[in-house]
Structures are given as structure tokens and as C-alpha cells.
XYZ file of N, CA and C in Angstrom:
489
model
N 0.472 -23.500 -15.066
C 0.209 -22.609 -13.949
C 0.192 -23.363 -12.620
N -0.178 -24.032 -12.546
C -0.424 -25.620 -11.430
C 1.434 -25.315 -10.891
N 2.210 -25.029 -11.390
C 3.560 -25.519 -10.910
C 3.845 -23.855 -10.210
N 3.571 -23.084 -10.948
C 3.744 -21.456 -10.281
C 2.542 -21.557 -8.737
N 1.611 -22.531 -8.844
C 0.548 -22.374 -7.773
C 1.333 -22.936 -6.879
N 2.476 -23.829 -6.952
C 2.486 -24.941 -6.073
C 3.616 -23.967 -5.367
N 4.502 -22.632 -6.424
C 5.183 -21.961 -5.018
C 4.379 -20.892 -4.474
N 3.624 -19.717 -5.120
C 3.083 -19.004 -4.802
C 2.139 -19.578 -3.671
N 1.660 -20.375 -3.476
C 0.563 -20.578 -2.320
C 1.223 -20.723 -1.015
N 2.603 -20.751 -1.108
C 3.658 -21.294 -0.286
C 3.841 -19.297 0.674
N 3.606 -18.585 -0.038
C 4.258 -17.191 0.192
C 3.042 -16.941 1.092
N 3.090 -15.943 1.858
C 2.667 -15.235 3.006
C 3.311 -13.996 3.354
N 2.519 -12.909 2.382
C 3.713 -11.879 2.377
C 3.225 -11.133 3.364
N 3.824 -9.776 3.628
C 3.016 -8.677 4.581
C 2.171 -8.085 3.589
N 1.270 -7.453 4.128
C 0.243 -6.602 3.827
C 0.248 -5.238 3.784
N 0.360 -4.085 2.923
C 0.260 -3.099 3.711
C -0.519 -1.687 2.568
N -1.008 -0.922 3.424
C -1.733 0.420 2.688
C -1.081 1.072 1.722
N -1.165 1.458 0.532
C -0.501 2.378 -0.145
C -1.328 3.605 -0.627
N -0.767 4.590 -0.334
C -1.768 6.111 -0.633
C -1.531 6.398 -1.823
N -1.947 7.431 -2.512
C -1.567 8.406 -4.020
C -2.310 9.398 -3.375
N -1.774 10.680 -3.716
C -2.487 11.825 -3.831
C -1.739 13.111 -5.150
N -2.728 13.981 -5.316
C -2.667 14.698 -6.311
C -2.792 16.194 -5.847
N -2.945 17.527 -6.210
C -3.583 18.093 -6.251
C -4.776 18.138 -6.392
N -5.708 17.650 -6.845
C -6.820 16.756 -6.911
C -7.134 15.837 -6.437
N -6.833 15.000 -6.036
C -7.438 13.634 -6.017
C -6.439 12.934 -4.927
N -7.150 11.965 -4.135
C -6.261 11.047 -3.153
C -6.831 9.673 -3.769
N -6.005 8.982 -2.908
C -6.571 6.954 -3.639
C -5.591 6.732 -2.098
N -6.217 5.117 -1.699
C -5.568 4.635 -1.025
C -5.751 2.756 -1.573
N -4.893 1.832 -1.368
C -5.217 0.669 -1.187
C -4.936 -0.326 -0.569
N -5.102 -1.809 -0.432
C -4.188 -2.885 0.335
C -3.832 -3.434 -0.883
N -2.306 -3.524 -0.563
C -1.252 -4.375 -1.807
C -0.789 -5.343 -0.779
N -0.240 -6.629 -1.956
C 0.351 -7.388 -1.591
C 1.780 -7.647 -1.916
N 1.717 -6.916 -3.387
C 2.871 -7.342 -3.865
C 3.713 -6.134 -3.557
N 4.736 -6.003 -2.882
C 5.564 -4.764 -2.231
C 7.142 -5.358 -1.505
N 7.912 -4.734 -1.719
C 9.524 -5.139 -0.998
C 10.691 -4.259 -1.493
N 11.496 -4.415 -0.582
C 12.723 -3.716 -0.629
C 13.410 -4.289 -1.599
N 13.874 -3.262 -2.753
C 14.233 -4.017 -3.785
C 15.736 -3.063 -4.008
N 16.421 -2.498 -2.933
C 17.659 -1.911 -3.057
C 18.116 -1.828 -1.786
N 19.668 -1.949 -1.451
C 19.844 -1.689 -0.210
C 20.747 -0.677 -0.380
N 21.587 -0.152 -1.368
C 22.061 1.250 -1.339
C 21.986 1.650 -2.815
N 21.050 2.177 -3.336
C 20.534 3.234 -2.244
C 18.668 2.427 -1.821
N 18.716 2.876 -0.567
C 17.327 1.683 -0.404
C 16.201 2.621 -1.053
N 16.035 1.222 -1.669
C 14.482 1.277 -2.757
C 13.607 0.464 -2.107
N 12.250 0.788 -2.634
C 11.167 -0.239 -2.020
C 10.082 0.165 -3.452
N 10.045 -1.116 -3.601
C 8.711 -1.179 -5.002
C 7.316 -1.734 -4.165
N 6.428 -1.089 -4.797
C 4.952 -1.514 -4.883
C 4.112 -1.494 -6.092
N 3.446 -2.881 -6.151
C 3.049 -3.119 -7.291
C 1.694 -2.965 -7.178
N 0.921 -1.999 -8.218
C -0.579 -1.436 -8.044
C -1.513 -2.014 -9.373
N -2.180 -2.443 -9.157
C -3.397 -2.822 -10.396
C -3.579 -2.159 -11.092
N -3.714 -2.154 -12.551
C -4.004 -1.097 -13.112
C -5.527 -1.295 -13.372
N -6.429 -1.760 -12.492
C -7.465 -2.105 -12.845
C -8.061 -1.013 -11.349
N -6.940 -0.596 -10.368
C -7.521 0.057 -9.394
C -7.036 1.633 -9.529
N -7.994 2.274 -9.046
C -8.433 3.967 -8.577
C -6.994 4.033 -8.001
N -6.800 3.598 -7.242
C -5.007 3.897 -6.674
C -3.717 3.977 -7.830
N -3.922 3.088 -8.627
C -3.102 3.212 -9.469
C -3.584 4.229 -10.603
N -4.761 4.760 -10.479
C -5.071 5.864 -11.768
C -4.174 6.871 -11.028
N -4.805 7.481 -10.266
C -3.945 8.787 -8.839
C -2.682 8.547 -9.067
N -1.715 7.325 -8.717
C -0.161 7.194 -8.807
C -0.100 7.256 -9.779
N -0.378 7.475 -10.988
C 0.110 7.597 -12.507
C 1.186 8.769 -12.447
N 0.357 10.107 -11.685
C 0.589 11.299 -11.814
C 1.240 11.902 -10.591
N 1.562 11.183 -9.383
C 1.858 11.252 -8.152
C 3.033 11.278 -8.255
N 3.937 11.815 -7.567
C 5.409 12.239 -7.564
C 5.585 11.410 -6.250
N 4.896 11.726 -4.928
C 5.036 10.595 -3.970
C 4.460 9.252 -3.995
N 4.077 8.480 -2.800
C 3.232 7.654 -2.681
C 3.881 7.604 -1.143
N 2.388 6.748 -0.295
C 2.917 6.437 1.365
C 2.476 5.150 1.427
N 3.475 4.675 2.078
C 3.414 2.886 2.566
C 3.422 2.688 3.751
N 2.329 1.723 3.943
C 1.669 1.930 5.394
C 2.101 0.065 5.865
N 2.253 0.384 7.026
C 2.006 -1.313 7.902
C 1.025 -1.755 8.332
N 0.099 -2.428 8.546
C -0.379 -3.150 9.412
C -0.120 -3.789 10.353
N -0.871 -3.877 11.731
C -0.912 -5.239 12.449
C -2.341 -5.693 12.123
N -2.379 -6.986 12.687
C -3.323 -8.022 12.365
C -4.384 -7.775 13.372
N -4.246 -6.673 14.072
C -5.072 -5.871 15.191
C -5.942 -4.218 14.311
N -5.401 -4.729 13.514
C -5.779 -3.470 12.588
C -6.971 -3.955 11.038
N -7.050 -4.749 11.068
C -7.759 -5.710 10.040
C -8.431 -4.720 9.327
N -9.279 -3.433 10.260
C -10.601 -2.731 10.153
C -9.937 -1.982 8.765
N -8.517 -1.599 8.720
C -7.963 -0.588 7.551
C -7.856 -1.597 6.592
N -7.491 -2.717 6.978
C -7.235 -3.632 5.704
C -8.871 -3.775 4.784
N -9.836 -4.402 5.400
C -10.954 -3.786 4.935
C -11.667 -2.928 4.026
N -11.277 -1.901 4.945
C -11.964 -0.447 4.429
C -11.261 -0.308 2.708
N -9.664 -0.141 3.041
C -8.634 -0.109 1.757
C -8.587 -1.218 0.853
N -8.964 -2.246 1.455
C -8.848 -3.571 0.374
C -10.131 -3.759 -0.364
N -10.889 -3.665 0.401
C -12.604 -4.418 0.421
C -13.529 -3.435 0.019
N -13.253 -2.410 -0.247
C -14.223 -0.776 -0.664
C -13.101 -0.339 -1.931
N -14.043 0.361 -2.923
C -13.490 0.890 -4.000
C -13.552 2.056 -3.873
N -12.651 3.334 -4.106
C -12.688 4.978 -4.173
C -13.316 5.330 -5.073
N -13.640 4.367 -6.048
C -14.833 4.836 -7.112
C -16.346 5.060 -6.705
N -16.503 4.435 -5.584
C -17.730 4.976 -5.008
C -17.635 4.669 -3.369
N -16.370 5.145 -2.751
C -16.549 5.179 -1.044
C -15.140 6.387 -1.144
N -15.371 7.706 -0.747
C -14.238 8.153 -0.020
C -13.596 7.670 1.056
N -12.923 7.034 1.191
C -12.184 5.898 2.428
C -11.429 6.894 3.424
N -11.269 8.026 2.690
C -10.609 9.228 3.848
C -11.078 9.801 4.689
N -12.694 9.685 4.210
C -13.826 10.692 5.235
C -13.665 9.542 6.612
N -13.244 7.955 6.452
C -13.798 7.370 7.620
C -12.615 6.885 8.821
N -11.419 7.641 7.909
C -10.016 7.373 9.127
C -9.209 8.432 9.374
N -8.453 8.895 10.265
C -7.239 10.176 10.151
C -6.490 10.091 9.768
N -5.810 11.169 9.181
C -4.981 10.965 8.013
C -3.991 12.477 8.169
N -3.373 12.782 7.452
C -2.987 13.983 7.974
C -1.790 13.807 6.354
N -1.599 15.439 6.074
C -0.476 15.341 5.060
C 1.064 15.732 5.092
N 2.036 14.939 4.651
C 3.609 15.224 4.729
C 4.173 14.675 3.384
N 5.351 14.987 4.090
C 6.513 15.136 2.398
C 5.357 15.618 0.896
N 5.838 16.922 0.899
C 4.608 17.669 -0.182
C 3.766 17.062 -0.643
N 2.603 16.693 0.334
C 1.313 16.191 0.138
C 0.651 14.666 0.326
N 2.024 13.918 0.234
C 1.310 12.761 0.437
C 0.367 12.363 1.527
N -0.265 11.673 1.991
C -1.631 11.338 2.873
C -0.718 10.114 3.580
N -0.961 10.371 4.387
C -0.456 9.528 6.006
C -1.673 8.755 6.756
N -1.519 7.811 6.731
C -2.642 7.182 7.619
C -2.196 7.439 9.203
N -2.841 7.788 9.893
C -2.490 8.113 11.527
C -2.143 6.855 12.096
N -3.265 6.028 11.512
C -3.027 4.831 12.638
C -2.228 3.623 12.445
N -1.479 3.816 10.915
C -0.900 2.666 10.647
C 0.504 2.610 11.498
N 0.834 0.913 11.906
C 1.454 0.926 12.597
C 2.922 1.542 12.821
N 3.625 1.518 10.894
C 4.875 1.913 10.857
C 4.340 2.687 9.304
N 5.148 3.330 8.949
C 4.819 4.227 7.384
C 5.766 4.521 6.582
N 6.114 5.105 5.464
C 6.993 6.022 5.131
C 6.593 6.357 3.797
N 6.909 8.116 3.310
C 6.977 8.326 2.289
C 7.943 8.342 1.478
N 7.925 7.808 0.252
C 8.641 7.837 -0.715
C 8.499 8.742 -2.148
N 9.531 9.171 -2.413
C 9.361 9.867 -3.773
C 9.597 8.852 -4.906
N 8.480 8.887 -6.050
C 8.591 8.054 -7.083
C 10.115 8.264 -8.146
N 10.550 7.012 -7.971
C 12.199 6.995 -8.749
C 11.798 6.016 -10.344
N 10.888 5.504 -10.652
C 10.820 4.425 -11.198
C 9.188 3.692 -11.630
N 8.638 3.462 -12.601
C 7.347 3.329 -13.293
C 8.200 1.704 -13.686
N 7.697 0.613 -13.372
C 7.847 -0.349 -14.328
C 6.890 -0.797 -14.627
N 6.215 -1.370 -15.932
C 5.249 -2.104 -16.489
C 5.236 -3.340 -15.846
N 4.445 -4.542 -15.221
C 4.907 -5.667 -15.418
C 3.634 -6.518 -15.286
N 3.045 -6.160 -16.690
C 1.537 -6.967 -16.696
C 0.383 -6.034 -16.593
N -0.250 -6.817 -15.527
C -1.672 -6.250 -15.228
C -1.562 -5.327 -14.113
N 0.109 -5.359 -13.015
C 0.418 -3.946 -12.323
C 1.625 -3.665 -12.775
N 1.776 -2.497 -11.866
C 2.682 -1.241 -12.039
C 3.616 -1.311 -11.010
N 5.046 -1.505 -11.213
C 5.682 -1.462 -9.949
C 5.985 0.206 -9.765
N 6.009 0.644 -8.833
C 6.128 1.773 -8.505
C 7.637 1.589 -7.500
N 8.877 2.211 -8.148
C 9.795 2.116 -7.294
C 9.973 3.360 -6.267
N 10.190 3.610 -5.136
C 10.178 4.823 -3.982
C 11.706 4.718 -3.467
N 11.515 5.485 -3.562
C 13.204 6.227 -2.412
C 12.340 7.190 -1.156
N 12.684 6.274 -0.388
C 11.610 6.603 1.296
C 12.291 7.917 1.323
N 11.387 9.046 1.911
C 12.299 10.511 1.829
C 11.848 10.781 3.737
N 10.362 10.261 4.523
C 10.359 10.420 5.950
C 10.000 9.483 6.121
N 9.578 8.760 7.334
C 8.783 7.906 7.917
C 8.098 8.051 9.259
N 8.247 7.197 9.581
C 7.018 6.902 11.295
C 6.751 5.811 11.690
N 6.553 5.844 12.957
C 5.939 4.811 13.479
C 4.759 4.940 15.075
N 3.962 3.749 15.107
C 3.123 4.115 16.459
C 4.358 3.085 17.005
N 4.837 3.336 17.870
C 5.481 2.722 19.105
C 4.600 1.619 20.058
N 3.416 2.227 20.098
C 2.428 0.732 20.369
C 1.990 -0.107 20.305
N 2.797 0.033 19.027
C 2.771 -1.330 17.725
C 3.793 -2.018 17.927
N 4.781 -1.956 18.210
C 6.313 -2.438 17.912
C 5.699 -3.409 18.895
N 6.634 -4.720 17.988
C 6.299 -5.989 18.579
C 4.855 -6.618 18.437
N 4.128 -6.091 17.688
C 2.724 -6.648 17.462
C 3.135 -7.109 16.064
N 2.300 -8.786 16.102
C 1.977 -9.270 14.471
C 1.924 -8.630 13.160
N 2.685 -8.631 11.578
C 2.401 -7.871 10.962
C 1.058 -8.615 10.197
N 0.373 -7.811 9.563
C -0.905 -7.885 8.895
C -0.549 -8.903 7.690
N -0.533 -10.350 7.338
C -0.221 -10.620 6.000
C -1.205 -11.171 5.029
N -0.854 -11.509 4.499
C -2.354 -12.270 3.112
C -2.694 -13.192 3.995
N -2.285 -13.756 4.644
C -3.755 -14.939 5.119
C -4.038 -14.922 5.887
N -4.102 -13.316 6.563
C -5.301 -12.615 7.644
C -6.051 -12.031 6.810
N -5.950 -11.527 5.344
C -6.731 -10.914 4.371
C -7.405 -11.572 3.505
N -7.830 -12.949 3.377
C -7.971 -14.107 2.262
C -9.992 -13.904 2.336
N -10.014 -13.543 3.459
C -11.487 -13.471 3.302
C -12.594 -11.692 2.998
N -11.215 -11.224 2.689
C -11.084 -9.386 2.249
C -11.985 -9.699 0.925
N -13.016 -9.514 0.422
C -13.448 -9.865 -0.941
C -12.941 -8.000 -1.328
N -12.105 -8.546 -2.513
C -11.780 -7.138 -3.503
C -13.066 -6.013 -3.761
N -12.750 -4.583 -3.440
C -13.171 -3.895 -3.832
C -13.700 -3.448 -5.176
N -12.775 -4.201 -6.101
C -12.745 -3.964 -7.480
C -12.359 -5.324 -8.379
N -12.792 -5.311 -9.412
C -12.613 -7.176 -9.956
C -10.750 -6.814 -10.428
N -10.422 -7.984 -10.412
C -8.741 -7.930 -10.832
C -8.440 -7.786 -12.094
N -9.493 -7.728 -12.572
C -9.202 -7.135 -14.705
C -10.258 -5.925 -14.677
């Protein structure tokens, strides 16, 4: 493992929110592991814990929304990374608003988009979730600001243990 540490510690990925919602039920979280994994037709995977409330909700979720950060925004990284939906509704404390049939939009994230789920892969202890972006967004007041990555988040203590 020592030799996988010696590239992984090397990476500095972006950071960013991922929603689930249901008829029932919403989840939101901070992932790390997430990227464009098609360019025609463009795909984008996110990989969810199966140890987290977000990934129970996306089981059954037809969408999901992927959110940006800036590093001016820390307070969402926080709330979504550092609090569990098993005992904090994280929705009562930001705006949010709903599109593409239902998914949950964070207002304030810097750039967004929803995707419809194309793809479930197993791979371990998460779930890649593959999306075909169907709208998006952005705050324009953002453009050109820092994106949010893991080692503005290193001192985020997890909401939930990683097993």
C-alpha cells in the first residue's frame, strides 16, 4: 500500500457536493472521487460510500446533482462533508430549490449540473454512479474563483466513519 500512497498523496482533486433525492427522501454529500469519464457522449461518474446516507437515497434516484465549490465556500463543504443526514437535515440550513424532475440544486454552489443516472458500477466500498448531465448552471460570481479541492478539506473530520 506504501507504493499506491506514494501516488495517491500526489493527487489534489476538486471537491464537490453531490445531491440524491427521492420522492421521499433527499441526501446530499462532499465527494472526492468524481470526473468526466466520456467525451461523446459526455459522462461524468461519482463515486459514493456505501457506508453514506447519500448513497442509500442514490440507490433509487434516477437523477443526482453535482455541485462545485470555491474555496470561498468551505461553509458547504462542511455542513455536506462534516455532518451526517442521519441525524442533521443539511437542507433546512442552505437554499436549494428543485429541477430536472426533482433533483435538489444547491443555490449557492458555484457551477452545477444535473444528470440522469446511465450506469451503477460496484467498485469496492463505493459506487460509481455514471450521469449524462441533462441541465446545468452556474453563479457567474464565481467564474474565475479557486476550485474547492481535498487539501482545503483535509481538516473536514467525516460525518460518518468510512466502513
Amino acid at each position: 500500500m506504501a507504493v499506491m500512497d506514494a501516488f495517491i498523496d500526489r493527487l489534489d482533486p476538486d471537491m464537490c457536493v453531490v445531491t440524491a433525492a427521492t420522492d421521499v427522501d433527499r441526501a446530499g454529500c462532499l465527494v472526492g472521487f468524481a470526473s468526466q469519464c466520456s467525451i461523446e457522449p459526455v459522462r461524468y461518474v461519482v463515486w459514493l460510500s456505501k457506508a453514506n446516507r447519500t448513497y442509500r437515497v442514490a440507490r433509487t434516484a434516477s437523477r443526482l446533482a453535482v455541485h462545485l465549490l470555491t474555496r470561498e465556500q468551505r461553509g458547504l463543504a462542511e455542513l455536506f462533508g462534516g455532518e451526517t443526514g442521519d441525524r442533521t437535515d443539511k437542507f433546512a440550513r442552505v437554499s436549494w430549490r428543485e429541477e430536472a424532475g426533482g433533483a435538489v440544486v444547491l443555490e449557492d454552489a458555484a457551477a452545477w449540473f444535473v444528470g440522469t443516472v446511465v450506469l451503477r458500477a460496484d467498485g469496492g466500498d463505493h459506487v460509481g454512479f455514471v450521469l449524462e448531465p441533462q441541465v446545468w448552471g452556474e453563479r457567474e460570481d464565481t467564474r474565475g474563483a479557486k476550485q474547492l479541492r481535498l487539501s482545503d478539506t483535509t481538516s473536514i473530520s467525516p460525518g460518518h466513519p468510512a466502513d
